[in-house]
Short mmCIF file of C-alpha atoms in Angstrom, two decimals:
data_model
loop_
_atom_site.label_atom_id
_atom_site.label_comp_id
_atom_site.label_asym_id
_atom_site.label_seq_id
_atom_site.Cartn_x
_atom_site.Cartn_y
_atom_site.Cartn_z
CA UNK A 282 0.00 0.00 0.00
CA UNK A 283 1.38 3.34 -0.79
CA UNK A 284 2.15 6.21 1.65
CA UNK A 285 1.25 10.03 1.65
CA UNK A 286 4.83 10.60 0.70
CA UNK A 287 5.03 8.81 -2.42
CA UNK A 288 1.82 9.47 -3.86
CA UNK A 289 -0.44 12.41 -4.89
CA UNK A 290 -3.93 12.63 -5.53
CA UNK A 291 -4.52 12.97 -9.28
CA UNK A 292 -7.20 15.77 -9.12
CA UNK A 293 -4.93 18.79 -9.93
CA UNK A 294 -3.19 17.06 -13.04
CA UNK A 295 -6.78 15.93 -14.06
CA UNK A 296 -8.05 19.48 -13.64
CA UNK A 297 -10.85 19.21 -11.55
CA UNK A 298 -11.95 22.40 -10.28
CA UNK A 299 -11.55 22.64 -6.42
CA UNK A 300 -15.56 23.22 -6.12
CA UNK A 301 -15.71 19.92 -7.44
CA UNK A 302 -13.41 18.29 -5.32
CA UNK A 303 -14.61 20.21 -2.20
CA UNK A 304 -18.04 18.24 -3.42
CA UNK A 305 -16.44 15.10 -4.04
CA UNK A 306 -16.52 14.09 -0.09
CA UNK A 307 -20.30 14.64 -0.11
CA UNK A 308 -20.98 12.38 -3.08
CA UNK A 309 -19.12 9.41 -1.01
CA UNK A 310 -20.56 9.81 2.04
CA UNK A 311 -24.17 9.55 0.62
CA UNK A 312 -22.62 7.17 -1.65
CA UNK A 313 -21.17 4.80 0.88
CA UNK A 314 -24.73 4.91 3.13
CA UNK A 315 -26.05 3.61 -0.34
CA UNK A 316 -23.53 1.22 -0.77
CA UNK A 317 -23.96 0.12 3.26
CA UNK A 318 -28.01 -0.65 2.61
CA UNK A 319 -26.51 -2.89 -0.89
CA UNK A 320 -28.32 -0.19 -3.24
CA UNK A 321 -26.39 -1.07 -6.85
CA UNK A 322 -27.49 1.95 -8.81
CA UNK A 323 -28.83 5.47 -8.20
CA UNK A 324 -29.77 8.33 -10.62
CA UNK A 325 -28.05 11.23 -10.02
CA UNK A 326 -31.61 13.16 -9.44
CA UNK A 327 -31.57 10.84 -5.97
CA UNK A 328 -27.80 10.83 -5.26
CA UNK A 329 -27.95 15.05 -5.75
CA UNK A 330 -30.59 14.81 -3.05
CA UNK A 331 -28.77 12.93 -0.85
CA UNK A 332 -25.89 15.02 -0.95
CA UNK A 333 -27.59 18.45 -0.98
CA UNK A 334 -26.65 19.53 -4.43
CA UNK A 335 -28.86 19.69 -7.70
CA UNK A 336 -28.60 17.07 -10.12
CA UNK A 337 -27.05 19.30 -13.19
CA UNK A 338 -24.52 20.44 -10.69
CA UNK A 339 -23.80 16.74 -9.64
CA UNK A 340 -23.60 15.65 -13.53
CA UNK A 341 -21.43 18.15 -14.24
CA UNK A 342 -19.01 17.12 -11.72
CA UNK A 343 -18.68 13.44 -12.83
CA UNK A 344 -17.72 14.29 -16.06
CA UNK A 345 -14.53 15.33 -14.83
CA UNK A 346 -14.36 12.17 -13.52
CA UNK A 347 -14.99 10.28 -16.67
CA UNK A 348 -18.22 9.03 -15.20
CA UNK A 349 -21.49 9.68 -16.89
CA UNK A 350 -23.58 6.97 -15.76
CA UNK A 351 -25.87 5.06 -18.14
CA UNK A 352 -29.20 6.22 -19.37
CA UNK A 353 -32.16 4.96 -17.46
CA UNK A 354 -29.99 3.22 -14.67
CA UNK A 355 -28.00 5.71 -13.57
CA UNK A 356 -24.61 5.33 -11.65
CA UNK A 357 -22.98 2.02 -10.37
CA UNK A 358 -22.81 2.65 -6.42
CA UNK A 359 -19.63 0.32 -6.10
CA UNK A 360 -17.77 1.64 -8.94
CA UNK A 361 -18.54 5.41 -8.17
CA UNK A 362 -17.16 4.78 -4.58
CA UNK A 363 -14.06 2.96 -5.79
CA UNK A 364 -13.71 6.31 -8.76
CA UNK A 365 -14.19 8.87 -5.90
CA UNK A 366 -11.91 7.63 -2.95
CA UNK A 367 -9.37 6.84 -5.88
CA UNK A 368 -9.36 10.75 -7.23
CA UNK A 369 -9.50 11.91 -3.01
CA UNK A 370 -6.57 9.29 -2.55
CA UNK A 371 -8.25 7.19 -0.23
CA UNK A 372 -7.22 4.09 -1.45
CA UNK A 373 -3.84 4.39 -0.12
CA UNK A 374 -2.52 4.95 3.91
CA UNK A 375 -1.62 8.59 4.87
CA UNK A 376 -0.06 8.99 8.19
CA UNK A 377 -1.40 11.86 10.05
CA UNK A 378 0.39 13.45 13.39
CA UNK A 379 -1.89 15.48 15.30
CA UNK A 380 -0.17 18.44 17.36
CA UNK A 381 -1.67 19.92 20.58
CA UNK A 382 -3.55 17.32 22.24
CA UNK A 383 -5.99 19.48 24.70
CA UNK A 384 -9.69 18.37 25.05
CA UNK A 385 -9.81 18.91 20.95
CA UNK A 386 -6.85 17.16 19.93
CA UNK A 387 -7.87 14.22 22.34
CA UNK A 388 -11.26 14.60 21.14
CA UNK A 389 -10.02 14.40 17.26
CA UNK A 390 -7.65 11.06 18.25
CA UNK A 391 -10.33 9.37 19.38
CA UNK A 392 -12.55 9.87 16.23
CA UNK A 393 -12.98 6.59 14.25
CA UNK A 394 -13.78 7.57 10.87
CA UNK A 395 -10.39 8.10 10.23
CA UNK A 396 -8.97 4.41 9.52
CA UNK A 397 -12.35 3.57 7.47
CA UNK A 398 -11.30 6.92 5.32
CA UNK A 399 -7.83 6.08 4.39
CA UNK A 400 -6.04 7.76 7.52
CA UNK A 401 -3.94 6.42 9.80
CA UNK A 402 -3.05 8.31 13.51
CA UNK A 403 0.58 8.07 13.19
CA UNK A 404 1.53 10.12 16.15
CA UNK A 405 0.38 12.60 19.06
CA UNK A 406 2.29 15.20 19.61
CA UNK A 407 2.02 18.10 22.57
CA UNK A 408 4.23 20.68 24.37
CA UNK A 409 3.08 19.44 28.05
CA UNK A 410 6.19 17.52 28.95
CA UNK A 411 3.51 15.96 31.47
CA UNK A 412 1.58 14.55 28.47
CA UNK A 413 4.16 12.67 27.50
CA UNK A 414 3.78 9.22 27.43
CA UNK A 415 0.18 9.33 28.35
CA UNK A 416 -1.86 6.95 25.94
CA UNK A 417 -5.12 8.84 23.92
CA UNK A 418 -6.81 6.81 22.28
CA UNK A 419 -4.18 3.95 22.66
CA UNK A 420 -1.49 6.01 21.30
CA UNK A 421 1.30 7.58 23.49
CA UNK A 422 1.73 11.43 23.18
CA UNK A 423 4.92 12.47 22.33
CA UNK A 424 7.07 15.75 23.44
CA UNK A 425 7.07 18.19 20.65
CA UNK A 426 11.19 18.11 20.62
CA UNK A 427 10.72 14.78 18.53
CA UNK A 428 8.40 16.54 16.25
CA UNK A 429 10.79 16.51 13.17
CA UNK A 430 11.75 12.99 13.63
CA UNK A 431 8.23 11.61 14.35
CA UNK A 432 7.29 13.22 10.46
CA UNK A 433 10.54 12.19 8.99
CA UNK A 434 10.16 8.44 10.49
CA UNK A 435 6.79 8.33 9.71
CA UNK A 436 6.27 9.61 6.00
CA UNK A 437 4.11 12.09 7.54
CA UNK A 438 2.53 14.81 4.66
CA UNK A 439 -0.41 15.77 6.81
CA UNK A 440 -0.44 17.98 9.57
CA UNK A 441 -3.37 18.68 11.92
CA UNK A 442 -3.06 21.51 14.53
CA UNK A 443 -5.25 21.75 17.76
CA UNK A 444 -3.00 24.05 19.59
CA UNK A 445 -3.92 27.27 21.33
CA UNK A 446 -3.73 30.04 18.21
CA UNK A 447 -0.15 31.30 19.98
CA UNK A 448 1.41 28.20 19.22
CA UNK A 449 -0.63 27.44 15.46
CA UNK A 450 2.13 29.40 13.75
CA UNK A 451 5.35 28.24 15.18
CA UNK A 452 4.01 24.32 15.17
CA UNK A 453 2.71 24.84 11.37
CA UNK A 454 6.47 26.56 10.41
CA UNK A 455 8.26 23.20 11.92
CA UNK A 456 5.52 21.11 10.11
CA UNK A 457 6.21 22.93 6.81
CA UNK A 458 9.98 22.85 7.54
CA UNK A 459 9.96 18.93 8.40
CA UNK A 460 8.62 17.91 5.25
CA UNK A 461 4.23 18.51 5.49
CA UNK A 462 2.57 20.16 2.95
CA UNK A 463 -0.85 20.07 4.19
CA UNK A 464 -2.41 21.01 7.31
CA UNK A 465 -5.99 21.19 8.72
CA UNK A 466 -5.97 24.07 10.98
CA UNK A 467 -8.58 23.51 13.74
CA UNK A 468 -6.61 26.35 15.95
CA UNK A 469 -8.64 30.36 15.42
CA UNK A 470 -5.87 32.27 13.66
CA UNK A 471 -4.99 32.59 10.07
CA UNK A 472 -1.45 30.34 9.35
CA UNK A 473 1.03 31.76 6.69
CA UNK A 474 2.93 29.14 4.79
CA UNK A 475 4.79 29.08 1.38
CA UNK A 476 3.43 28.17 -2.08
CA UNK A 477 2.94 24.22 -2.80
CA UNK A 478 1.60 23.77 1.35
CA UNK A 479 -2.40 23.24 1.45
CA UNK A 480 -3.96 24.77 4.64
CA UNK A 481 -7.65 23.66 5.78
CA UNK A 482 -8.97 25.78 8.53
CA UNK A 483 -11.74 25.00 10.65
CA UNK A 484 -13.25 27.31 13.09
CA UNK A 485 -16.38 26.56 15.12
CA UNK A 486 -16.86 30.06 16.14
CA UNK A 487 -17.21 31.27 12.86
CA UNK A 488 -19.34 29.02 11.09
CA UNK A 489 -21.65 29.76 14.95
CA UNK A 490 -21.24 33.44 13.82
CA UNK A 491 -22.28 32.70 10.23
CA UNK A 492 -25.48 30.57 11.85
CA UNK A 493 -26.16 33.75 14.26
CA UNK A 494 -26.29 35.86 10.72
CA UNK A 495 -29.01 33.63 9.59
CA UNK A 496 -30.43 33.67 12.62
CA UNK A 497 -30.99 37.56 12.87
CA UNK A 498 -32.31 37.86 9.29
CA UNK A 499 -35.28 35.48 10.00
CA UNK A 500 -35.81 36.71 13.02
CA UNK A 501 -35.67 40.11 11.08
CA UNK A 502 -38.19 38.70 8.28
CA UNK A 503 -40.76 37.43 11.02
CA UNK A 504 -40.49 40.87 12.56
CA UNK A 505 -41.65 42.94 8.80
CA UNK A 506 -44.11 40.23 8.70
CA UNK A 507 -46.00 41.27 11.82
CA UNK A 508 -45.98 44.87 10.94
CA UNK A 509 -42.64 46.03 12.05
CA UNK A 510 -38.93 45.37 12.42
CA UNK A 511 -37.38 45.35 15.75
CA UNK A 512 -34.91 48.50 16.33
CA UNK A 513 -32.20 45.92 17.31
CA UNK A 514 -32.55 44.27 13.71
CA UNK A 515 -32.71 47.35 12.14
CA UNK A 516 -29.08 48.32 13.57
CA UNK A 517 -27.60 45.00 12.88
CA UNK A 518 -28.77 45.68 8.78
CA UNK A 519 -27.26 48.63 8.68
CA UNK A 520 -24.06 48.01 10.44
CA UNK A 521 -24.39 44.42 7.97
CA UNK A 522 -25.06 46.79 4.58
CA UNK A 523 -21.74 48.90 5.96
CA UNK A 524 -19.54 45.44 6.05
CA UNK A 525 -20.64 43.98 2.38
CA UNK A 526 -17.83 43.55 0.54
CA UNK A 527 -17.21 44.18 -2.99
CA UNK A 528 -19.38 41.18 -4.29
CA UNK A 529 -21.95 41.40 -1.77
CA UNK A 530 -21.33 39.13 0.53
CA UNK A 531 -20.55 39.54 4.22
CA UNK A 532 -17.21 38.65 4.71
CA UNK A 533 -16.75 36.10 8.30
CA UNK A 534 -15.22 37.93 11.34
CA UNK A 535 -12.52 36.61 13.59
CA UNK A 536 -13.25 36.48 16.64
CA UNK A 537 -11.20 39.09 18.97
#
């Protein structure tokens, strides 16, 4: 089986957009439910569905694929599975070191979607020198002084930070330096790196704020429906019409 280090996905030399690949995930996990309940075939009207996308949209991205289904059958669950992991690389092993291993880090060892998706825990690292040796999730933490030598001895190419955001950028330059070149960034601050390293970030508090957006402009809605708008609403519109960007949209906020 092949490592992260010696092989790359083939999406970029395939040109695949990345709003297609970004999709790609959703398609398998609907398409692995299917697969699960032994469904052989599904049109892509059902599979959009199932993956929250319209069905032009979802054609559209299997013919980058190659994959065009057959005319009143549809797709081949199995084979579409097999097609998708194959283009996301998740027919091969990639060992991935975690660093910072707090309540999130110890939370996101002991996840177990990871083997069943291709990746393998390969190490868990932390600053703490009283972490170290302490199992999580059956695997001993390490000291962050054997950082370089856990990703070199490993074949490590992803990176996952959980550290407080002081530490994201110092742990992500010694990632980058060691040899990663990508890194899911659950910690809340923006990570520089050089060109060729892929950075993922994750932040709860945003996508909450993005939710609490929603939130006001229904509650703002039911409030012109019964006759008025409250004057809190009304505020939060303007101060929202003063932070549009260019295109429109309202750009997230990090928090202070």
């Amino acid at each position: 089986m092949a490592t992260g280090r010696t092989h790359r996905p083939a999406t970029r030399s395939r040109g695949i957009p990345e709003a297609t690949v970004a999709r790609l995930p959703l398609y398998l996990r609907a398409l692995t439910a299917l697969s699960e309940r032994s469904v052989p075939t599904v049109s892509s009207e059902e599979l959009a569905a199932a993956a929250g996308v319209n069905s032009a949209k979802l054609r559209k991205d299997f013919s980058y694929l190659g994959s065009y289904g057959t005319r009143g059958v549809g797709y081949d669950v199995e084979y579409l599975v097999y097609q998708i992991s194959r283009e996301l690389g998740l027919t091969q092993d990639w060992p991935v070191v975690i660093v910072g291993i707090g309540n999130l880090g110890a939370a996101l060892a002991n996840y177990g979607g990871f083997a069943s998706r291709g990746f393998r825990v390969a190490a868990l690292i932390d600053a703490d020198p009283a972490m170290a040796g302490k199992p999580v999730a059956g695997i001993p933490v390490q000291h962050t002084d054997e950082l370089e030598h856990i990703i070199e001895s490993n074949g490590v190419s992803i990176g996952v930070i959980a550290t407080p955001a002081g530490a994201a950028q110092q742990v992500c330059d010694r990632l980058v330096a060691a040899g990663v070149t990508s890194i899911l960034n659950f910690a809340p601050t923006v990570l520089t790196v050089p060109d060729g390293v892929d950075v993922r970030k994750v932040d709860l508090s945003i996508e909450l704020q993005i939710l609490a957006f929603h939130e006001q402009r229904k509650a703002g809605e039911e409030g012109g429906q019964e006759g008025g708008t409250p004057a809190a609403v009304t505020r939060a519109a303007s101060v929202e019409a003063d932070r549009k960007g260019p295109d429109g949209d309202v750009p997230a906020v990090m928090p202070a």
